[in-house]
């Protein structure tokens, strides 16, 4: 520490000035006076270094500077009070597509405020639907990376950067050349594009929040980006190309991290819903439950996820088709005109039974209809749609592109 060096230097200078052995060497009065002034200055600096800084004062100064820059850039912000320690913080609202996402600054993480001021945070926007940021002015995109096969971060570092000992690297994070993959490309539009896979940057870690220090991100710079849709299109284009090659060569299926905001997740649960777990009183079919869990894990593959969910319903086709046939037969036999001794009436019963048991005799649509009618309460379905405006709008407006008819809630 510098304060220790200053303390030792001051003591050494005092020793040479007071020791009789060196009285002739340092006898010049002007020199001795200068050395005394030097010792006084060193002591003042040492005391200053040993005095703990006033974190509150430092944070307040940083917060004021951030507020001033927000005002100049016309960025919305507001002061907030943290309930746990009654301290004052700052919430900055940066653009995310058509909505906004907040960045929280608190005294407990003063370094975060310092990093914001070190960078042009005003230029950054969040990427809608992705755990990433972009800057139109800096022609820059950065998005977090993870692995589809749930590989550990240690395995990703080891495979991606071919490190001899990734564990030691993770314990002593550095930003050397051996921990990055970099590609440069001159596009036909005259753009000099750089694609970089490396440890996450300080500004991305600060803006995104709750990010591991050893996270990896995809960085693309040199792009001519001016709007959100085009930026996402560029991201997907380059990420898909690079990751496909990495998967073929290393067998490492990487992907950019997607997120679902409350606006985007049309099946979002009520935020006030409380967790109420009970001891299992029902036993579910193993095969159907296996399909359900597979669907839940396929978040990165929506078409495959849809198929798995549909197969859960399909599993019960025969069960509910037979229930429907049973009720139809019961209703037929309860009619006043039904006669068990009439061959025509008996044939009607046989035909209904055959349609429910014979494979291929009953259509998939009718089996789906029978299953849904047995499992869904129409009143609850209507209530669900009424509470979710985005979902309701999706189903009740005619889609010209897909040529789908709108559904009527009545």
Short mmCIF file of C-alpha atoms in Angstrom, two decimals:
data_model
loop_
_atom_site.label_atom_id
_atom_site.label_comp_id
_atom_site.label_asym_id
_atom_site.label_seq_id
_atom_site.Cartn_x
_atom_site.Cartn_y
_atom_site.Cartn_z
CA UNK A 1 0.00 0.00 0.00
CA UNK A 2 1.21 3.54 -0.78
CA UNK A 3 0.50 4.70 2.79
CA UNK A 4 2.96 2.07 4.10
CA UNK A 5 5.62 3.24 1.65
CA UNK A 6 5.15 6.86 2.76
CA UNK A 7 5.33 5.87 6.45
CA UNK A 8 8.58 3.96 5.96
CA UNK A 9 10.07 6.76 3.83
CA UNK A 10 9.26 9.38 6.47
CA UNK A 11 10.90 7.29 9.20
CA UNK A 12 13.99 6.71 7.05
CA UNK A 13 14.37 10.43 6.29
CA UNK A 14 14.05 11.28 10.02
CA UNK A 15 16.69 8.67 10.80
CA UNK A 16 19.23 10.17 8.39
CA UNK A 17 18.52 13.73 9.60
CA UNK A 18 18.89 12.94 13.30
CA UNK A 19 21.61 10.27 13.26
CA UNK A 20 25.00 11.85 14.19
CA UNK A 21 26.80 9.65 11.67
CA UNK A 22 25.15 11.60 8.83
CA UNK A 23 25.25 15.08 10.43
CA UNK A 24 27.97 16.26 8.06
CA UNK A 25 26.23 14.78 4.99
CA UNK A 26 22.91 16.59 5.50
CA UNK A 27 24.17 19.81 7.18
CA UNK A 28 22.81 22.23 4.60
CA UNK A 29 20.04 24.20 6.36
CA UNK A 30 18.02 24.82 3.18
CA UNK A 31 18.16 21.13 2.24
CA UNK A 32 17.09 20.08 5.74
CA UNK A 33 14.17 22.53 5.57
CA UNK A 34 13.03 21.08 2.21
CA UNK A 35 13.25 17.55 3.61
CA UNK A 36 11.12 18.56 6.63
CA UNK A 37 8.49 20.03 4.28
CA UNK A 38 8.59 16.79 2.26
CA UNK A 39 7.99 14.73 5.41
CA UNK A 40 5.03 16.93 6.38
CA UNK A 41 3.51 16.50 2.88
CA UNK A 42 4.04 12.72 2.96
CA UNK A 43 2.39 12.49 6.38
CA UNK A 44 -0.64 14.47 5.20
CA UNK A 45 -1.04 12.18 2.18
CA UNK A 46 -0.57 9.08 4.37
CA UNK A 47 -3.30 10.21 6.75
CA UNK A 48 -5.57 10.94 3.80
CA UNK A 49 -4.97 7.48 2.35
CA UNK A 50 -5.59 5.78 5.70
CA UNK A 51 -8.85 7.66 6.24
CA UNK A 52 -11.87 5.72 4.98
CA UNK A 53 -13.61 7.64 2.19
CA UNK A 54 -17.07 9.05 2.77
CA UNK A 55 -19.05 6.62 0.59
CA UNK A 56 -22.26 8.62 0.98
CA UNK A 57 -20.56 11.77 -0.26
CA UNK A 58 -18.93 9.93 -3.17
CA UNK A 59 -22.19 8.26 -4.19
CA UNK A 60 -24.10 11.53 -3.98
CA UNK A 61 -21.55 13.18 -6.26
CA UNK A 62 -21.76 10.34 -8.79
CA UNK A 63 -25.54 10.32 -8.64
CA UNK A 64 -25.69 14.06 -9.30
CA UNK A 65 -23.46 13.70 -12.36
CA UNK A 66 -25.65 10.87 -13.70
CA UNK A 67 -28.77 12.98 -13.21
CA UNK A 68 -27.18 15.88 -15.11
CA UNK A 69 -26.29 13.64 -18.03
CA UNK A 70 -29.79 12.16 -18.05
CA UNK A 71 -31.28 15.65 -18.26
CA UNK A 72 -29.02 16.59 -21.19
CA UNK A 73 -29.89 13.35 -23.03
CA UNK A 74 -33.60 13.66 -22.15
CA UNK A 75 -33.55 10.29 -20.38
CA UNK A 76 -36.27 9.65 -17.80
CA UNK A 77 -35.05 9.01 -14.25
CA UNK A 78 -36.43 9.16 -10.74
CA UNK A 79 -35.12 9.06 -7.19
CA UNK A 80 -36.11 6.02 -5.13
CA UNK A 81 -35.89 5.08 -1.44
CA UNK A 82 -34.75 1.58 -0.47
CA UNK A 83 -36.86 0.14 2.34
CA UNK A 84 -34.12 -2.09 3.78
CA UNK A 85 -31.76 0.75 4.77
CA UNK A 86 -33.80 3.90 3.98
CA UNK A 87 -31.09 5.13 1.59
CA UNK A 88 -31.76 7.07 -1.58
CA UNK A 89 -30.98 5.60 -4.99
CA UNK A 90 -31.65 6.33 -8.63
CA UNK A 91 -33.74 4.54 -11.25
CA UNK A 92 -32.79 5.25 -14.87
CA UNK A 93 -35.26 4.26 -17.59
CA UNK A 94 -33.57 3.31 -20.86
CA UNK A 95 -35.43 2.47 -24.05
CA UNK A 96 -36.27 -1.17 -24.85
CA UNK A 97 -38.12 -1.28 -28.16
CA UNK A 98 -41.39 0.55 -27.54
CA UNK A 99 -41.14 0.14 -23.78
CA UNK A 100 -38.48 0.94 -21.18
CA UNK A 101 -36.33 -1.05 -18.79
CA UNK A 102 -34.90 0.32 -15.56
CA UNK A 103 -31.33 0.46 -14.28
CA UNK A 104 -31.10 0.80 -10.49
CA UNK A 105 -28.21 2.68 -8.85
CA UNK A 106 -27.69 2.34 -5.09
CA UNK A 107 -25.08 3.29 -2.51
CA UNK A 108 -24.38 -0.41 -1.92
CA UNK A 109 -23.01 -0.59 -5.46
CA UNK A 110 -21.28 2.74 -5.93
CA UNK A 111 -18.91 1.17 -8.44
CA UNK A 112 -21.89 0.67 -10.77
CA UNK A 113 -22.49 4.41 -10.82
CA UNK A 114 -18.83 4.99 -11.58
CA UNK A 115 -18.89 2.59 -14.54
CA UNK A 116 -21.92 4.39 -16.00
CA UNK A 117 -20.05 7.68 -15.91
CA UNK A 118 -16.97 6.07 -17.50
CA UNK A 119 -19.10 5.12 -20.52
CA UNK A 120 -21.63 6.94 -22.68
CA UNK A 121 -24.53 5.17 -21.04
CA UNK A 122 -26.96 7.66 -22.63
CA UNK A 123 -26.33 6.03 -26.01
CA UNK A 124 -27.38 2.55 -24.94
CA UNK A 125 -30.72 0.83 -25.37
CA UNK A 126 -31.88 -2.61 -24.31
CA UNK A 127 -32.58 -5.20 -26.99
CA UNK A 128 -36.24 -6.16 -26.84
CA UNK A 129 -36.61 -9.88 -26.16
CA UNK A 130 -32.90 -10.41 -25.50
CA UNK A 131 -30.58 -10.11 -22.54
CA UNK A 132 -28.46 -7.53 -24.29
CA UNK A 133 -27.80 -3.90 -25.16
CA UNK A 134 -27.09 -1.85 -28.29
CA UNK A 135 -25.94 1.63 -29.25
CA UNK A 136 -26.91 3.17 -32.56
CA UNK A 137 -24.31 5.94 -32.17
CA UNK A 138 -21.49 3.49 -31.43
CA UNK A 139 -22.77 0.92 -33.97
CA UNK A 140 -22.56 -1.71 -31.26
CA UNK A 141 -24.53 -4.77 -30.09
CA UNK A 142 -23.76 -6.96 -27.07
CA UNK A 143 -25.82 -9.95 -25.92
CA UNK A 144 -25.21 -12.62 -23.28
CA UNK A 145 -24.46 -16.17 -24.44
CA UNK A 146 -25.45 -19.48 -22.89
CA UNK A 147 -25.50 -23.10 -23.98
CA UNK A 148 -28.56 -25.02 -25.16
CA UNK A 149 -27.25 -28.22 -23.59
CA UNK A 150 -26.95 -26.49 -20.20
CA UNK A 151 -23.15 -26.78 -20.16
CA UNK A 152 -21.47 -25.16 -17.16
CA UNK A 153 -19.67 -21.86 -17.64
CA UNK A 154 -16.41 -23.68 -16.93
CA UNK A 155 -17.07 -26.15 -19.76
CA UNK A 156 -17.98 -23.34 -22.16
CA UNK A 157 -14.71 -21.50 -21.40
CA UNK A 158 -12.74 -24.70 -21.73
CA UNK A 159 -14.28 -25.68 -25.08
CA UNK A 160 -14.66 -22.22 -26.59
CA UNK A 161 -11.26 -20.78 -25.72
CA UNK A 162 -9.32 -24.07 -25.48
CA UNK A 163 -7.93 -23.13 -22.08
CA UNK A 164 -5.54 -25.55 -20.37
CA UNK A 165 -7.16 -24.93 -17.01
CA UNK A 166 -10.43 -23.05 -17.20
CA UNK A 167 -10.99 -23.39 -13.44
CA UNK A 168 -7.92 -21.27 -12.69
CA UNK A 169 -9.05 -18.73 -15.28
CA UNK A 170 -12.49 -18.39 -13.71
CA UNK A 171 -10.93 -17.84 -10.28
CA UNK A 172 -8.68 -15.10 -11.67
CA UNK A 173 -10.74 -13.43 -14.38
CA UNK A 174 -8.67 -11.53 -16.91
CA UNK A 175 -9.18 -10.25 -20.42
CA UNK A 176 -6.23 -11.71 -22.29
CA UNK A 177 -6.13 -12.63 -25.96
CA UNK A 178 -6.67 -16.30 -25.13
CA UNK A 179 -10.19 -15.60 -23.90
CA UNK A 180 -11.71 -14.16 -27.03
CA UNK A 181 -12.73 -15.21 -30.53
CA UNK A 182 -12.61 -12.32 -32.98
CA UNK A 183 -13.68 -12.08 -36.62
CA UNK A 184 -13.53 -9.09 -38.94
CA UNK A 185 -15.49 -8.70 -42.14
CA UNK A 186 -15.75 -6.06 -44.84
CA UNK A 187 -19.34 -6.10 -46.05
CA UNK A 188 -20.55 -5.29 -49.57
CA UNK A 189 -22.00 -2.05 -48.13
CA UNK A 190 -18.50 -0.92 -47.18
CA UNK A 191 -18.92 -1.64 -43.46
CA UNK A 192 -16.01 -2.92 -41.39
CA UNK A 193 -17.79 -5.36 -39.09
CA UNK A 194 -16.16 -6.98 -36.06
CA UNK A 195 -17.69 -9.99 -34.31
CA UNK A 196 -16.26 -10.82 -30.91
CA UNK A 197 -17.03 -13.56 -28.37
CA UNK A 198 -15.39 -12.75 -25.04
CA UNK A 199 -16.11 -12.09 -21.33
CA UNK A 200 -18.94 -9.63 -20.79
CA UNK A 201 -18.03 -5.92 -20.81
CA UNK A 202 -18.33 -3.72 -17.73
CA UNK A 203 -21.03 -1.53 -19.28
CA UNK A 204 -23.19 -4.53 -20.27
CA UNK A 205 -22.76 -6.10 -16.83
CA UNK A 206 -23.75 -2.79 -15.21
CA UNK A 207 -26.79 -2.11 -17.38
CA UNK A 208 -28.17 -5.66 -17.44
CA UNK A 209 -27.73 -6.23 -13.71
CA UNK A 210 -27.53 -9.54 -11.75
CA UNK A 211 -24.98 -10.90 -14.21
CA UNK A 212 -22.20 -13.31 -13.23
CA UNK A 213 -18.69 -11.88 -13.49
CA UNK A 214 -17.62 -14.81 -15.67
CA UNK A 215 -20.47 -14.43 -18.18
CA UNK A 216 -19.69 -14.51 -21.91
CA UNK A 217 -21.21 -12.22 -24.51
CA UNK A 218 -21.41 -11.83 -28.27
CA UNK A 219 -20.31 -8.37 -29.40
CA UNK A 220 -20.93 -7.01 -32.90
CA UNK A 221 -19.59 -3.60 -33.92
CA UNK A 222 -19.42 -1.57 -37.10
CA UNK A 223 -23.07 -2.08 -38.06
CA UNK A 224 -25.24 0.65 -39.50
CA UNK A 225 -28.16 0.32 -37.05
CA UNK A 226 -30.89 2.89 -36.48
CA UNK A 227 -33.93 0.90 -35.32
CA UNK A 228 -34.76 -2.00 -33.03
CA UNK A 229 -36.14 -4.48 -35.59
CA UNK A 230 -33.13 -4.11 -37.88
CA UNK A 231 -30.76 -4.46 -34.95
CA UNK A 232 -32.40 -7.72 -33.83
CA UNK A 233 -32.32 -8.95 -37.44
CA UNK A 234 -28.57 -8.32 -37.65
CA UNK A 235 -28.03 -10.03 -34.29
CA UNK A 236 -29.91 -13.16 -35.30
CA UNK A 237 -28.22 -13.27 -38.72
CA UNK A 238 -24.66 -13.15 -37.40
CA UNK A 239 -25.29 -15.16 -34.22
CA UNK A 240 -26.93 -18.02 -36.11
CA UNK A 241 -24.07 -18.19 -38.61
CA UNK A 242 -21.28 -18.12 -36.01
CA UNK A 243 -22.95 -20.47 -33.52
CA UNK A 244 -23.80 -23.04 -36.20
CA UNK A 245 -20.13 -23.25 -37.16
CA UNK A 246 -19.06 -23.54 -33.51
CA UNK A 247 -21.58 -26.34 -32.96
CA UNK A 248 -20.34 -28.29 -36.01
CA UNK A 249 -16.68 -27.91 -34.99
CA UNK A 250 -16.85 -28.13 -31.18
CA UNK A 251 -20.22 -29.77 -30.56
CA UNK A 252 -21.07 -26.78 -28.36
CA UNK A 253 -24.63 -25.50 -29.05
CA UNK A 254 -24.45 -21.82 -28.09
CA UNK A 255 -27.32 -19.37 -28.23
CA UNK A 256 -27.96 -15.73 -27.33
CA UNK A 257 -29.99 -15.33 -24.16
CA UNK A 258 -33.62 -14.47 -24.74
CA UNK A 259 -35.88 -12.99 -22.11
CA UNK A 260 -39.64 -12.62 -21.88
CA UNK A 261 -40.80 -9.29 -20.61
CA UNK A 262 -44.21 -9.05 -18.98
CA UNK A 263 -45.55 -7.47 -22.18
CA UNK A 264 -44.23 -10.27 -24.37
CA UNK A 265 -45.22 -13.23 -22.22
CA UNK A 266 -48.90 -13.66 -23.12
CA UNK A 267 -49.33 -16.36 -20.49
CA UNK A 268 -47.84 -14.24 -17.67
CA UNK A 269 -49.19 -15.18 -14.26
CA UNK A 270 -50.64 -12.59 -11.93
CA UNK A 271 -47.79 -11.00 -9.97
CA UNK A 272 -49.86 -11.38 -6.79
CA UNK A 273 -50.22 -15.16 -7.19
CA UNK A 274 -48.96 -16.94 -4.07
CA UNK A 275 -47.23 -20.28 -4.13
CA UNK A 276 -49.46 -22.88 -2.50
CA UNK A 277 -47.87 -26.31 -2.74
CA UNK A 278 -49.83 -29.27 -1.38
CA UNK A 279 -48.87 -32.86 -0.78
CA UNK A 280 -49.64 -34.79 -4.00
CA UNK A 281 -53.16 -36.13 -3.92
CA UNK A 282 -53.33 -36.98 -7.63
CA UNK A 283 -51.20 -39.30 -9.74
CA UNK A 284 -50.59 -38.14 -13.29
CA UNK A 285 -49.90 -40.26 -16.35
CA UNK A 286 -46.14 -40.74 -16.64
CA UNK A 287 -46.03 -40.50 -20.45
CA UNK A 288 -48.08 -37.29 -20.61
CA UNK A 289 -46.10 -35.69 -17.79
CA UNK A 290 -42.84 -36.59 -19.52
CA UNK A 291 -44.05 -34.83 -22.69
CA UNK A 292 -45.06 -31.79 -20.62
CA UNK A 293 -41.62 -31.45 -18.98
CA UNK A 294 -39.94 -31.85 -22.35
CA UNK A 295 -42.07 -28.99 -23.69
CA UNK A 296 -41.19 -26.81 -20.70
CA UNK A 297 -37.48 -27.30 -21.37
CA UNK A 298 -37.66 -26.40 -25.08
CA UNK A 299 -37.85 -22.61 -24.64
CA UNK A 300 -35.34 -21.96 -27.41
CA UNK A 301 -37.24 -24.11 -29.94
CA UNK A 302 -40.84 -22.83 -30.12
CA UNK A 303 -42.04 -25.17 -32.90
CA UNK A 304 -40.71 -28.24 -31.09
CA UNK A 305 -42.20 -26.90 -27.86
CA UNK A 306 -45.61 -26.47 -29.50
CA UNK A 307 -45.50 -30.04 -30.84
CA UNK A 308 -44.64 -31.44 -27.40
CA UNK A 309 -47.51 -29.53 -25.78
CA UNK A 310 -49.88 -30.75 -28.47
CA UNK A 311 -48.77 -34.33 -27.84
CA UNK A 312 -49.80 -33.96 -24.20
CA UNK A 313 -53.35 -33.25 -25.41
CA UNK A 314 -53.09 -35.95 -28.07
CA UNK A 315 -52.22 -38.52 -25.39
CA UNK A 316 -55.81 -38.26 -24.10
CA UNK A 317 -57.60 -38.38 -27.46
CA UNK A 318 -58.78 -41.96 -27.10
CA UNK A 319 -59.85 -41.46 -23.49
CA UNK A 320 -62.10 -38.49 -24.12
CA UNK A 321 -63.34 -39.74 -27.48
CA UNK A 322 -64.63 -42.84 -25.70
CA UNK A 323 -66.20 -40.70 -22.97
CA UNK A 324 -67.96 -38.70 -25.67
CA UNK A 325 -69.17 -41.91 -27.36
CA UNK A 326 -70.39 -43.30 -24.03
CA UNK A 327 -72.46 -40.19 -23.36
CA UNK A 328 -73.83 -40.20 -26.90
CA UNK A 329 -74.90 -43.86 -26.49
CA UNK A 330 -76.44 -43.13 -23.07
CA UNK A 331 -78.39 -40.19 -24.47
CA UNK A 332 -79.57 -42.32 -27.42
CA UNK A 333 -80.72 -45.15 -25.17
CA UNK A 334 -82.56 -42.68 -22.90
CA UNK A 335 -84.68 -41.27 -25.73
CA UNK A 336 -88.33 -42.41 -25.58
CA UNK A 337 -88.21 -43.79 -29.13
CA UNK A 338 -85.22 -46.07 -28.55
CA UNK A 339 -86.06 -49.77 -28.71
CA UNK A 340 -83.44 -52.32 -27.76
CA UNK A 341 -85.28 -54.95 -29.82
CA UNK A 342 -85.14 -52.76 -32.97
CA UNK A 343 -82.19 -53.73 -35.20
CA UNK A 344 -81.81 -50.19 -36.57
CA UNK A 345 -81.50 -48.74 -33.07
CA UNK A 346 -78.93 -51.36 -32.07
CA UNK A 347 -76.90 -50.65 -35.24
CA UNK A 348 -76.84 -46.95 -34.29
CA UNK A 349 -75.26 -47.90 -30.97
CA UNK A 350 -72.69 -50.11 -32.69
CA UNK A 351 -71.75 -47.37 -35.15
CA UNK A 352 -71.15 -44.89 -32.32
CA UNK A 353 -68.99 -47.43 -30.48
CA UNK A 354 -67.04 -48.23 -33.67
CA UNK A 355 -66.33 -44.57 -34.35
CA UNK A 356 -64.79 -44.16 -30.91
CA UNK A 357 -62.69 -47.35 -30.98
CA UNK A 358 -61.65 -47.81 -34.58
CA UNK A 359 -58.34 -46.11 -35.44
CA UNK A 360 -58.78 -43.81 -38.44
CA UNK A 361 -62.55 -43.90 -38.28
CA UNK A 362 -62.81 -40.75 -36.22
CA UNK A 363 -60.98 -37.61 -37.35
CA UNK A 364 -58.21 -35.91 -35.39
CA UNK A 365 -60.21 -32.69 -35.29
CA UNK A 366 -63.19 -34.41 -33.65
CA UNK A 367 -60.88 -36.11 -31.11
CA UNK A 368 -59.26 -32.76 -30.32
CA UNK A 369 -62.68 -31.18 -29.93
CA UNK A 370 -63.86 -33.96 -27.60
CA UNK A 371 -60.72 -33.65 -25.45
CA UNK A 372 -60.87 -29.86 -25.16
CA UNK A 373 -64.59 -29.85 -24.35
CA UNK A 374 -64.00 -32.31 -21.52
CA UNK A 375 -60.98 -30.48 -20.09
CA UNK A 376 -61.87 -26.80 -20.53
CA UNK A 377 -64.55 -24.80 -18.78
CA UNK A 378 -65.73 -22.27 -21.35
CA UNK A 379 -66.50 -19.63 -18.72
CA UNK A 380 -62.95 -19.83 -17.33
CA UNK A 381 -61.48 -19.67 -20.85
CA UNK A 382 -63.46 -16.51 -21.58
CA UNK A 383 -62.38 -15.00 -18.27
CA UNK A 384 -58.74 -15.83 -19.07
CA UNK A 385 -58.92 -14.12 -22.46
CA UNK A 386 -60.77 -11.08 -21.11
CA UNK A 387 -58.01 -10.51 -18.55
CA UNK A 388 -55.25 -10.70 -21.16
CA UNK A 389 -55.73 -7.95 -23.75
CA UNK A 390 -52.77 -8.96 -25.91
CA UNK A 391 -53.91 -12.57 -26.16
CA UNK A 392 -57.52 -11.51 -26.70
CA UNK A 393 -56.49 -9.16 -29.51
CA UNK A 394 -54.40 -11.88 -31.15
CA UNK A 395 -57.31 -14.34 -31.34
CA UNK A 396 -60.14 -11.96 -32.15
CA UNK A 397 -58.52 -10.03 -35.03
CA UNK A 398 -58.36 -11.51 -38.53
CA UNK A 399 -54.79 -12.29 -39.59
CA UNK A 400 -54.48 -11.33 -43.25
CA UNK A 401 -50.93 -12.66 -43.57
CA UNK A 402 -51.83 -16.16 -42.39
CA UNK A 403 -55.40 -15.95 -43.73
CA UNK A 404 -56.86 -16.99 -40.39
CA UNK A 405 -60.38 -16.16 -39.34
CA UNK A 406 -60.89 -14.26 -36.11
CA UNK A 407 -62.49 -16.05 -33.19
CA UNK A 408 -65.68 -14.77 -31.58
CA UNK A 409 -65.61 -14.86 -27.80
CA UNK A 410 -69.36 -15.52 -27.70
#
